[in-house]
Amino acid sequence: MKESSKNVLLIGELSREFDSFHESLKSYYPTVKVELGTSDIETAITDGSFGLIIIFIEGFIKWKHFPIKKCAKDIIKNNIPVALIADSEDVAAVKSYLSEIHIEAFERPIQINELVASFKKLMSESKGDWSSVVHKRKIIVVENDKDTINVIAKSLGMIYDVYFVPSVGDAFVSYGRNGADMIMMNYSMPDCDGASSLKMFQKANATRDIPIVCIENEDSKYKIQECMELNPAACLIRPVTKDLLLEITSKHII
């Protein structure tokens, strides 16, 4: 039985999985319009007839030419919820590319009945002010290395609210003001014992359930081993890269 009178716009790439997903959606929704890379997506979005946009991608690099980015204002204006179905490594990249749009991401493998339940909730919520629920996850970064700070800011700043602080004490102050979904820390900050700092975050009631990611120099083998024995969410080796930062954050920030 069809479960909604609202139309669904399905944007994606031709593949066996895409065709199967399209056919499954048609059993739930009266109209599922498919728009591919050569179709007029802008007209489909601006005509106001869609209650949900689903972006279905096989690979972000191939997908970037789709013109949905220029329709962001219309999506927000019309309160149209946007759902993304992708592999885990592509989720953060798409969210960064479409940072002005609130996107609900679903990683493969997918179950159509679970997706439809989530879609129904999104379509119901879209009756209100969709833009008002947009918020970014928060990351506190304890770091003094300028190169690392620049890489983190450029790589994650469009996706997350990133707060840079100079010490562990300041991290707790920042957490009290802003909250956090992840803490990154230089394991070898000056006048700071990395092991003690990591244990402090892991034991404190406020931060013990937050993933802690440590950053250490490649030549500090003893420190790396010591850090790993304390079981942080991850221990990154300098120089950190954008791809690695996106991988770690998308894995540990739910």
Coordinates of N, CA and C in Angstrom, one line a residue:
M1 N 0.8 -1.2 0.0 CA 0.0 0.0 0.0 C 0.9 1.2 0.0
K2 N 0.5 2.2 -0.8 CA 1.3 3.5 -0.8 C 1.0 4.2 0.4
E3 N 2.1 4.8 1.0 CA 2.1 5.4 2.3 C 2.1 6.9 2.3
S4 N 2.2 7.6 1.2 CA 2.3 9.0 1.2 C 1.7 9.6 -0.1
S5 N 1.1 10.8 0.0 CA 0.6 11.4 -1.1 C 1.6 12.4 -1.7
K6 N 2.7 12.6 -1.0 CA 3.7 13.5 -1.5 C 4.7 12.8 -2.5
N7 N 5.1 13.6 -3.5 CA 6.0 13.1 -4.5 C 7.5 13.0 -3.9
V8 N 8.2 12.1 -4.5 CA 9.6 11.9 -4.1 C 10.5 12.1 -5.3
L9 N 11.5 13.0 -5.1 CA 12.5 13.2 -6.2 C 13.7 12.3 -5.9
L10 N 14.1 11.4 -6.7 CA 15.2 10.5 -6.5 C 16.3 10.9 -7.5
I11 N 17.4 11.4 -7.0 CA 18.6 11.8 -7.8 C 19.7 10.8 -7.6
G12 N 20.2 10.3 -8.7 CA 21.2 9.3 -8.6 C 21.9 8.9 -9.9
E13 N 22.7 7.9 -9.8 CA 23.4 7.3 -11.0 C 22.8 6.0 -11.4
L14 N 22.7 5.7 -12.7 CA 22.2 4.5 -13.2 C 23.1 3.3 -12.7
S15 N 22.5 2.3 -12.1 CA 23.2 1.1 -11.7 C 22.1 0.1 -11.3
R16 N 22.5 -1.1 -11.1 CA 21.5 -2.2 -10.8 C 20.9 -1.9 -9.5
E17 N 21.7 -1.4 -8.5 CA 21.1 -1.1 -7.2 C 20.2 0.1 -7.2
F18 N 20.5 1.1 -8.0 CA 19.6 2.3 -8.2 C 18.3 1.9 -8.8
D19 N 18.3 1.1 -9.8 CA 17.0 0.6 -10.4 C 16.2 -0.1 -9.4
S20 N 16.8 -1.0 -8.6 CA 16.1 -1.8 -7.6 C 15.5 -0.9 -6.6
F21 N 16.3 0.1 -6.1 CA 15.8 1.0 -5.1 C 14.6 1.8 -5.6
H22 N 14.7 2.3 -6.9 CA 13.7 3.0 -7.5 C 12.4 2.2 -7.5
E23 N 12.4 1.0 -7.9 CA 11.2 0.1 -8.0 C 10.6 -0.1 -6.6
S24 N 11.5 -0.3 -5.6 CA 11.0 -0.5 -4.3 C 10.3 0.8 -3.8
L25 N 10.8 2.0 -4.0 CA 10.2 3.2 -3.6 C 8.8 3.4 -4.2
K26 N 8.6 2.9 -5.4 CA 7.4 3.2 -6.1 C 6.2 2.4 -5.4
S27 N 6.5 1.4 -4.7 CA 5.5 0.6 -4.0 C 5.0 1.4 -2.7
Y28 N 5.8 2.4 -2.3 CA 5.4 3.2 -1.1 C 4.9 4.6 -1.4
Y29 N 5.3 5.1 -2.5 CA 5.0 6.5 -2.9 C 4.3 6.6 -4.2
P30 N 3.3 7.4 -4.4 CA 2.5 7.5 -5.6 C 3.4 7.9 -6.8
T31 N 4.3 8.8 -6.6 CA 5.1 9.4 -7.7 C 6.6 9.4 -7.3
V32 N 7.4 8.7 -7.9 CA 8.9 8.8 -7.7 C 9.5 9.3 -9.0
K33 N 9.9 10.5 -9.0 CA 10.5 11.1 -10.2 C 12.0 10.9 -10.2
V34 N 12.6 10.4 -11.2 CA 14.0 10.1 -11.3 C 14.7 11.2 -12.1
E35 N 15.7 11.8 -11.5 CA 16.5 12.8 -12.3 C 17.9 12.4 -12.3
L36 N 18.5 12.3 -13.4 CA 19.9 11.9 -13.6 C 20.7 13.2 -13.9
G37 N 22.0 13.0 -14.2 CA 22.9 14.1 -14.4 C 22.5 15.0 -15.6
T38 N 21.9 14.5 -16.6 CA 21.5 15.3 -17.7 C 20.1 15.9 -17.7
S39 N 19.4 15.6 -16.6 CA 18.0 16.0 -16.5 C 17.9 17.4 -15.9
D40 N 16.8 18.0 -15.9 CA 16.5 19.4 -15.4 C 16.2 19.3 -14.0
I41 N 17.2 19.1 -13.1 CA 16.9 19.0 -11.7 C 16.4 20.3 -11.1
E42 N 16.9 21.4 -11.6 CA 16.5 22.7 -11.0 C 15.0 22.9 -11.2
T43 N 14.5 22.6 -12.3 CA 13.0 22.8 -12.5 C 12.2 21.8 -11.6
A44 N 12.7 20.6 -11.5 CA 12.1 19.6 -10.6 C 12.0 20.0 -9.2
I45 N 13.0 20.7 -8.7 CA 13.1 21.2 -7.3 C 12.3 22.4 -7.1
T46 N 12.3 23.4 -8.0 CA 11.7 24.6 -7.8 C 10.2 24.6 -8.1
D47 N 9.7 23.6 -8.7 CA 8.2 23.6 -8.9 C 7.4 23.3 -7.7
G48 N 8.0 22.9 -6.6 CA 7.4 22.8 -5.3 C 6.5 21.6 -5.1
S49 N 6.6 20.6 -5.9 CA 5.7 19.4 -5.8 C 6.3 18.3 -5.0
F50 N 7.5 18.4 -4.6 CA 8.2 17.3 -3.9 C 8.2 17.4 -2.4
G51 N 7.9 16.3 -1.7 CA 8.0 16.3 -0.3 C 9.3 15.8 0.3
L52 N 10.1 15.2 -0.6 CA 11.4 14.6 -0.2 C 12.3 14.5 -1.4
I53 N 13.6 14.8 -1.2 CA 14.6 14.6 -2.2 C 15.6 13.6 -1.6
I54 N 15.8 12.5 -2.4 CA 16.7 11.5 -2.0 C 17.9 11.5 -3.0
I55 N 19.1 11.7 -2.5 CA 20.3 11.7 -3.3 C 20.9 10.3 -3.1
F56 N 21.1 9.6 -4.2 CA 21.6 8.2 -4.2 C 22.9 8.2 -5.0
I57 N 24.0 8.0 -4.4 CA 25.3 8.1 -5.2 C 26.1 6.9 -5.1
E58 N 26.8 6.6 -6.1 CA 27.8 5.5 -6.2 C 29.2 6.0 -5.9
G59 N 29.5 7.2 -6.2 CA 30.8 7.7 -5.9 C 30.8 9.3 -6.0
F60 N 31.3 9.9 -5.0 CA 31.2 11.4 -4.9 C 31.9 12.1 -6.1
I61 N 33.0 11.6 -6.5 CA 33.8 12.3 -7.6 C 32.9 12.3 -8.8
K62 N 32.3 11.2 -9.2 CA 31.4 11.2 -10.4 C 30.2 12.1 -10.2
W63 N 29.7 12.2 -9.0 CA 28.4 12.8 -8.7 C 28.5 14.3 -8.7
K64 N 29.7 14.9 -8.5 CA 29.8 16.4 -8.2 C 29.2 17.2 -9.3
H65 N 29.1 16.7 -10.5 CA 28.6 17.5 -11.6 C 27.1 17.7 -11.6
F66 N 26.4 17.0 -10.7 CA 25.0 17.2 -10.6 C 24.7 18.6 -10.1
P67 N 23.7 19.3 -10.7 CA 23.5 20.7 -10.4 C 22.6 21.0 -9.2
I68 N 22.5 20.1 -8.2 CA 21.7 20.3 -7.1 C 22.2 21.5 -6.2
K69 N 23.5 21.7 -6.2 CA 24.1 22.7 -5.3 C 23.5 24.1 -5.5
K70 N 23.2 24.4 -6.8 CA 22.7 25.7 -7.1 C 21.2 25.9 -6.7
C71 N 20.6 24.8 -6.3 CA 19.2 24.8 -5.9 C 19.0 24.9 -4.4
A72 N 20.1 25.1 -3.7 CA 20.1 25.0 -2.2 C 19.1 26.0 -1.6
K73 N 19.0 27.2 -2.1 CA 18.1 28.2 -1.6 C 16.7 27.8 -1.8
D74 N 16.4 27.2 -2.9 CA 15.0 26.7 -3.1 C 14.6 25.6 -2.2
I75 N 15.6 24.7 -2.0 CA 15.3 23.6 -1.1 C 15.0 24.1 0.3
I76 N 15.8 25.0 0.8 CA 15.6 25.6 2.1 C 14.3 26.4 2.2
K77 N 14.1 27.2 1.1 CA 12.9 28.0 1.1 C 11.6 27.2 1.1
N78 N 11.6 26.0 0.4 CA 10.4 25.2 0.3 C 10.4 24.1 1.4
N79 N 11.4 24.2 2.4 CA 11.4 23.2 3.5 C 11.4 21.8 3.0
I80 N 12.2 21.5 2.0 CA 12.2 20.1 1.5 C 13.3 19.3 2.2
P81 N 13.0 18.3 2.9 CA 14.0 17.4 3.5 C 14.9 16.7 2.4
V82 N 16.1 16.5 2.7 CA 17.0 15.9 1.8 C 17.7 14.7 2.5
A83 N 17.6 13.5 1.9 CA 18.2 12.3 2.4 C 19.3 11.9 1.5
L84 N 20.4 11.4 2.1 CA 21.5 10.9 1.3 C 21.7 9.4 1.5
I85 N 21.9 8.7 0.5 CA 22.3 7.3 0.6 C 23.6 7.1 -0.1
A86 N 24.6 6.6 0.7 CA 26.0 6.5 0.1 C 26.8 5.6 1.0
D87 N 28.0 5.3 0.4 CA 29.0 4.6 1.2 C 29.5 5.5 2.3
S88 N 30.0 4.9 3.4 CA 30.4 5.8 4.5 C 31.5 6.8 4.2
E89 N 32.4 6.4 3.2 CA 33.5 7.3 2.9 C 33.1 8.5 2.1
D90 N 31.9 8.5 1.5 CA 31.4 9.6 0.7 C 30.5 10.5 1.5
V91 N 30.0 10.1 2.6 CA 29.0 10.9 3.4 C 29.5 12.3 3.7
A92 N 30.7 12.3 4.4 CA 31.2 13.6 4.8 C 31.5 14.5 3.6
A93 N 32.0 13.9 2.5 CA 32.3 14.7 1.4 C 31.1 15.4 0.8
V94 N 30.0 14.7 0.7 CA 28.8 15.2 0.2 C 28.2 16.3 1.1
K95 N 28.3 16.1 2.4 CA 27.8 17.1 3.4 C 28.6 18.3 3.3
S96 N 29.9 18.2 3.1 CA 30.8 19.4 2.9 C 30.4 20.1 1.7
Y97 N 30.2 19.4 0.6 CA 29.9 20.0 -0.7 C 28.5 20.7 -0.7
L98 N 27.6 20.2 0.1 CA 26.3 20.8 0.2 C 26.1 21.3 1.6
S99 N 27.0 22.0 2.2 CA 27.0 22.4 3.6 C 25.9 23.2 4.0
E100 N 25.3 24.0 3.1 CA 24.2 24.9 3.4 C 22.9 24.2 3.6
I101 N 22.8 22.9 3.2 CA 21.6 22.1 3.2 C 21.7 21.1 4.4
H102 N 20.6 21.0 5.2 CA 20.6 20.0 6.2 C 20.3 18.6 5.5
I103 N 21.2 17.7 5.7 CA 21.0 16.4 5.0 C 21.0 15.2 6.1
E104 N 20.0 14.4 5.9 CA 20.0 13.1 6.8 C 20.7 12.0 6.0
A105 N 21.8 11.5 6.5 CA 22.6 10.5 5.8 C 22.3 9.1 6.2
F106 N 22.2 8.2 5.2 CA 22.0 6.8 5.5 C 23.1 6.0 4.7
E107 N 23.9 5.2 5.5 CA 25.0 4.5 4.9 C 24.5 3.1 4.4
R108 N 25.1 2.6 3.3 CA 24.9 1.3 2.9 C 25.5 0.3 3.9
P109 N 24.9 -0.9 4.0 CA 23.8 -1.5 3.3 C 22.5 -0.9 3.8
I110 N 21.5 -0.9 2.9 CA 20.2 -0.2 3.2 C 19.1 -1.2 3.2
Q111 N 18.1 -1.0 4.1 CA 16.9 -1.7 4.2 C 15.7 -0.8 3.8
I112 N 15.0 -1.1 2.8 CA 14.0 -0.2 2.2 C 12.9 0.1 3.3
N113 N 12.5 -0.9 4.1 CA 11.4 -0.6 5.0 C 11.9 0.4 6.1
E114 N 13.1 0.3 6.5 CA 13.7 1.2 7.5 C 13.9 2.6 7.0
L115 N 14.3 2.6 5.7 CA 14.4 3.9 5.1 C 13.1 4.6 4.9
V116 N 12.1 3.9 4.5 CA 10.8 4.5 4.4 C 10.2 5.1 5.7
A117 N 10.5 4.4 6.8 CA 10.0 4.8 8.1 C 10.7 6.2 8.4
S118 N 12.0 6.2 8.1 CA 12.8 7.5 8.3 C 12.3 8.6 7.4
F119 N 12.0 8.2 6.2 CA 11.6 9.2 5.2 C 10.2 9.8 5.6
K120 N 9.3 9.0 6.1 CA 8.0 9.5 6.6 C 8.2 10.5 7.7
K121 N 9.1 10.2 8.6 CA 9.4 11.2 9.7 C 9.9 12.5 9.2
L122 N 10.8 12.4 8.2 CA 11.4 13.6 7.6 C 10.4 14.5 6.9
M123 N 9.5 13.8 6.2 CA 8.5 14.5 5.4 C 7.4 15.1 6.4
S124 N 7.2 14.5 7.5 CA 6.3 15.1 8.5 C 6.9 16.3 9.1
E125 N 8.2 16.2 9.4 CA 8.9 17.3 10.1 C 9.0 18.5 9.1
S126 N 9.0 18.3 7.8 CA 9.2 19.3 6.8 C 8.1 20.3 6.8
K127 N 6.9 20.0 7.4 CA 5.8 20.9 7.4 C 6.1 22.1 8.2
G128 N 7.1 22.0 9.1 CA 7.5 23.2 9.9 C 8.7 23.9 9.2
D129 N 9.4 24.6 10.0 CA 10.6 25.3 9.4 C 11.8 24.4 9.4
W130 N 12.0 23.8 8.2 CA 13.1 22.8 8.1 C 14.4 23.4 8.5
S131 N 14.7 24.7 8.1 CA 16.0 25.3 8.3 C 16.3 25.5 9.8
S132 N 15.2 25.5 10.6 CA 15.4 25.8 12.0 C 16.0 24.6 12.7
V133 N 16.0 23.4 12.1 CA 16.6 22.2 12.8 C 18.0 22.0 12.3
V134 N 18.5 22.8 11.4 CA 19.9 22.7 10.9 C 20.9 23.0 12.1
H135 N 21.7 22.1 12.3 CA 22.8 22.3 13.3 C 24.0 21.5 12.9
K136 N 25.2 22.0 13.4 CA 26.4 21.2 13.1 C 26.8 20.5 14.3
R137 N 27.5 19.4 14.2 CA 28.1 18.7 15.3 C 29.3 19.5 15.7
K138 N 29.8 19.3 16.9 CA 30.8 20.2 17.5 C 32.1 19.3 17.8
I139 N 33.2 19.9 17.5 CA 34.5 19.3 17.8 C 35.4 20.3 18.5
I140 N 36.0 19.9 19.6 CA 36.9 20.7 20.3 C 38.3 20.2 20.0
V141 N 39.2 21.1 19.6 CA 40.6 20.7 19.2 C 41.6 21.3 20.2
V142 N 42.3 20.5 20.9 CA 43.4 21.0 21.7 C 44.7 20.9 20.9
E143 N 45.2 22.0 20.4 CA 46.3 21.9 19.5 C 47.1 23.3 19.4
N144 N 48.4 23.2 19.3 CA 49.2 24.4 19.1 C 50.0 24.4 17.8
D145 N 49.9 23.4 17.1 CA 50.7 23.3 15.8 C 49.9 24.0 14.7
K146 N 50.4 25.1 14.2 CA 49.7 25.9 13.2 C 49.3 25.2 12.0
D147 N 50.2 24.3 11.4 CA 49.9 23.6 10.2 C 48.7 22.6 10.4
T148 N 48.7 21.9 11.6 CA 47.6 21.0 11.9 C 46.3 21.8 12.1
I149 N 46.4 22.9 12.8 CA 45.2 23.7 13.0 C 44.6 24.1 11.6
N150 N 45.5 24.6 10.7 CA 45.0 25.0 9.4 C 44.3 23.9 8.6
V151 N 44.9 22.7 8.7 CA 44.4 21.5 8.0 C 43.0 21.2 8.5
I152 N 42.9 21.1 9.9 CA 41.7 20.8 10.5 C 40.6 21.8 10.2
A153 N 40.9 23.1 10.3 CA 40.0 24.1 10.0 C 39.4 24.1 8.6
K154 N 40.3 23.9 7.6 CA 39.9 23.8 6.2 C 39.2 22.5 5.9
S155 N 39.5 21.4 6.5 CA 38.9 20.1 6.2 C 37.6 19.9 6.9
L156 N 37.4 20.4 8.1 CA 36.2 20.1 8.9 C 35.4 21.3 9.2
G157 N 35.9 22.5 8.9 CA 35.1 23.7 9.3 C 33.8 23.9 8.6
M158 N 33.7 23.4 7.4 CA 32.4 23.5 6.7 C 31.4 22.5 7.1
I159 N 31.8 21.5 7.8 CA 30.9 20.4 8.2 C 30.5 20.5 9.7
Y160 N 31.5 20.8 10.5 CA 31.4 20.9 11.9 C 31.7 22.3 12.5
D161 N 31.1 22.5 13.7 CA 31.6 23.7 14.5 C 32.9 23.2 15.2
V162 N 34.0 23.8 14.8 CA 35.3 23.4 15.4 C 35.8 24.5 16.3
Y163 N 36.1 24.2 17.6 CA 36.6 25.1 18.6 C 38.0 24.8 18.9
F164 N 39.0 25.7 18.6 CA 40.4 25.4 18.9 C 40.7 26.1 20.3
V165 N 41.3 25.3 21.1 CA 41.7 25.7 22.5 C 43.2 25.4 22.7
P166 N 43.8 26.1 23.6 CA 45.3 25.9 23.8 C 45.6 24.9 24.9
S167 N 44.6 24.4 25.7 CA 45.0 23.5 26.8 C 43.8 22.6 27.1
V168 N 44.1 21.6 27.9 CA 43.0 20.6 28.3 C 42.0 21.4 29.2
G169 N 42.5 22.2 30.1 CA 41.6 23.0 30.9 C 40.6 23.8 30.1
D170 N 41.2 24.5 29.0 CA 40.3 25.3 28.2 C 39.3 24.4 27.4
A171 N 39.7 23.1 27.1 CA 38.8 22.2 26.5 C 37.5 22.0 27.3
F172 N 37.8 21.8 28.6 CA 36.6 21.6 29.6 C 35.7 22.8 29.6
V173 N 36.4 24.0 29.6 CA 35.6 25.2 29.6 C 34.8 25.3 28.4
S174 N 35.4 25.0 27.2 CA 34.7 25.1 25.9 C 33.5 24.1 25.9
Y175 N 33.8 22.9 26.5 CA 32.7 21.9 26.5 C 31.5 22.4 27.3
G176 N 31.8 23.0 28.5 CA 30.7 23.6 29.3 C 29.9 24.6 28.6
R177 N 30.5 25.4 27.7 CA 29.8 26.4 27.0 C 29.1 25.9 25.7
N178 N 29.8 25.0 25.0 CA 29.3 24.6 23.7 C 28.9 23.1 23.5
G179 N 29.3 22.3 24.5 CA 29.2 20.8 24.3 C 30.2 20.4 23.2
A180 N 30.2 19.1 22.9 CA 31.1 18.5 21.9 C 30.6 17.1 21.5
D181 N 30.9 16.8 20.3 CA 30.6 15.4 19.8 C 31.9 14.7 19.6
M182 N 33.1 15.4 19.7 CA 34.4 14.8 19.5 C 35.4 15.7 20.1
I183 N 36.5 15.2 20.7 CA 37.6 16.0 21.1 C 38.9 15.5 20.4
M184 N 39.6 16.4 19.8 CA 40.9 16.1 19.2 C 42.0 16.7 20.1
M185 N 43.0 16.0 20.4 CA 44.1 16.6 21.2 C 45.5 16.2 20.7
N186 N 46.3 17.2 20.7 CA 47.8 17.0 20.5 C 48.3 16.2 21.7
Y187 N 48.8 15.0 21.5 CA 49.2 14.2 22.6 C 50.5 14.7 23.3
S188 N 51.2 15.6 22.6 CA 52.5 16.1 23.1 C 52.5 17.6 23.2
M189 N 51.4 18.2 23.8 CA 51.4 19.6 24.0 C 52.5 20.0 25.0
P190 N 53.0 21.2 24.9 CA 54.0 21.7 25.8 C 53.5 21.7 27.2
D191 N 54.3 21.4 28.2 CA 53.8 21.4 29.6 C 52.6 20.6 29.9
C192 N 52.4 19.5 29.1 CA 51.2 18.7 29.3 C 51.6 17.2 29.1
D193 N 51.1 16.4 30.0 CA 51.4 14.9 29.9 C 50.2 14.4 29.1
G194 N 50.5 13.9 27.9 CA 49.5 13.4 27.0 C 48.6 12.2 27.7
A195 N 49.3 11.3 28.3 CA 48.6 10.2 29.0 C 47.6 10.7 30.0
S196 N 48.1 11.6 30.9 CA 47.2 12.1 31.9 C 46.1 12.9 31.4
S197 N 46.3 13.6 30.3 CA 45.2 14.4 29.7 C 44.2 13.5 29.1
L198 N 44.6 12.5 28.4 CA 43.7 11.5 27.8 C 42.9 10.8 28.8
K199 N 43.5 10.4 29.9 CA 42.8 9.7 31.0 C 41.8 10.6 31.6
M200 N 42.1 11.9 31.7 CA 41.2 12.9 32.3 C 39.9 13.0 31.5
F201 N 40.1 13.1 30.1 CA 38.9 13.1 29.3 C 38.1 11.8 29.4
Q202 N 38.8 10.7 29.5 CA 38.1 9.4 29.5 C 37.4 9.1 30.8
K203 N 37.8 9.8 31.9 CA 37.2 9.5 33.2 C 36.2 10.6 33.6
A204 N 36.3 11.8 33.1 CA 35.4 12.8 33.5 C 34.0 12.5 33.1
N205 N 33.0 12.8 33.9 CA 31.6 12.5 33.6 C 31.2 13.2 32.3
A206 N 31.6 14.4 32.1 CA 31.2 15.2 31.0 C 31.7 14.7 29.7
T207 N 32.9 14.1 29.6 CA 33.5 13.7 28.4 C 33.8 12.2 28.2
R208 N 33.5 11.4 29.1 CA 33.9 10.0 29.1 C 33.2 9.2 27.9
D209 N 32.1 9.7 27.5 CA 31.4 9.0 26.4 C 31.6 9.7 25.0
I210 N 32.5 10.7 25.0 CA 32.9 11.4 23.7 C 34.1 10.7 23.1
P211 N 34.1 10.5 21.8 CA 35.3 10.0 21.2 C 36.5 11.0 21.3
I212 N 37.6 10.5 21.7 CA 38.8 11.3 21.8 C 39.8 10.8 20.8
V213 N 40.2 11.8 19.9 CA 41.2 11.5 18.9 C 42.5 12.2 19.2
C214 N 43.6 11.4 19.2 CA 44.9 12.0 19.6 C 45.7 12.2 18.3
I215 N 46.6 13.2 18.4 CA 47.5 13.5 17.2 C 48.9 13.5 17.7
E216 N 49.8 12.8 17.0 CA 51.2 12.6 17.5 C 52.1 12.7 16.3
N217 N 53.4 13.0 16.5 CA 54.4 13.0 15.5 C 54.8 11.6 15.1
E218 N 55.2 11.5 13.8 CA 55.6 10.2 13.3 C 56.8 9.6 14.0
D219 N 57.7 10.5 14.4 CA 59.0 10.0 15.0 C 58.8 9.7 16.5
S220 N 57.7 10.0 17.1 CA 57.5 9.7 18.5 C 56.9 8.4 18.8
K221 N 57.6 7.3 18.4 CA 57.1 6.0 18.5 C 56.7 5.5 19.9
Y222 N 57.4 6.0 20.9 CA 57.1 5.6 22.3 C 55.7 6.2 22.6
K223 N 55.6 7.5 22.3 CA 54.3 8.2 22.6 C 53.1 7.6 21.9
I224 N 53.4 7.2 20.6 CA 52.3 6.6 19.8 C 51.8 5.3 20.5
Q225 N 52.8 4.5 20.9 CA 52.5 3.2 21.5 C 51.8 3.4 22.9
E226 N 52.3 4.4 23.6 CA 51.6 4.7 24.9 C 50.2 5.2 24.7
C227 N 50.0 6.0 23.7 CA 48.7 6.5 23.4 C 47.7 5.4 23.0
M228 N 48.2 4.5 22.1 CA 47.3 3.4 21.6 C 46.9 2.5 22.8
E229 N 47.8 2.3 23.7 CA 47.5 1.4 24.9 C 46.4 2.0 25.7
L230 N 46.1 3.3 25.6 CA 45.0 3.9 26.4 C 43.7 3.9 25.6
N231 N 43.7 3.3 24.4 CA 42.4 3.1 23.7 C 41.6 4.4 23.4
P232 N 42.3 5.4 22.7 CA 41.5 6.5 22.2 C 40.7 6.0 21.0
A233 N 39.8 6.9 20.5 CA 39.0 6.5 19.3 C 39.9 6.3 18.2
A234 N 41.0 7.1 18.1 CA 42.0 7.0 17.1 C 43.3 7.8 17.5
C235 N 44.4 7.4 16.9 CA 45.6 8.2 17.1 C 46.2 8.5 15.7
L236 N 46.1 9.8 15.3 CA 46.5 10.2 14.0 C 48.0 10.6 14.0
I237 N 48.7 10.3 12.9 CA 50.1 10.6 12.8 C 50.2 11.8 11.9
R238 N 51.0 12.8 12.4 CA 51.3 14.0 11.6 C 52.2 13.7 10.4
P239 N 51.9 14.4 9.3 CA 50.9 15.4 9.0 C 49.6 14.8 8.7
V240 N 48.5 15.3 9.4 CA 47.2 14.8 9.1 C 46.7 15.3 7.8
T241 N 45.8 14.5 7.1 CA 45.3 14.9 5.8 C 43.8 15.1 5.9
K242 N 43.2 15.8 4.9 CA 41.8 16.0 4.9 C 41.0 14.7 4.8
D243 N 41.5 13.8 3.9 CA 40.8 12.5 3.7 C 40.8 11.7 5.0
L244 N 41.9 11.7 5.8 CA 41.9 11.0 7.0 C 41.0 11.6 8.1
L245 N 41.0 12.9 8.1 CA 40.1 13.6 9.1 C 38.6 13.4 8.8
L246 N 38.3 13.4 7.5 CA 36.9 13.1 7.1 C 36.5 11.7 7.5
E247 N 37.5 10.8 7.2 CA 37.2 9.3 7.5 C 37.0 9.1 9.0
I248 N 37.8 9.7 9.8 CA 37.7 9.5 11.3 C 36.5 10.2 11.9
T249 N 36.2 11.4 11.4 CA 35.0 12.1 12.0 C 33.7 11.4 11.5
S250 N 33.6 11.0 10.3 CA 32.4 10.4 9.8 C 32.2 9.0 10.5
K251 N 33.3 8.4 10.9 CA 33.2 7.1 11.6 C 32.7 7.2 13.0
H252 N 33.2 8.2 13.7 CA 33.0 8.4 15.2 C 31.9 9.4 15.6
I253 N 31.5 10.3 14.7 CA 30.5 11.2 15.0 C 29.2 10.8 14.4
I254 N 28.3 10.4 15.2 CA 27.0 9.8 14.7 C 25.9 10.9 14.6

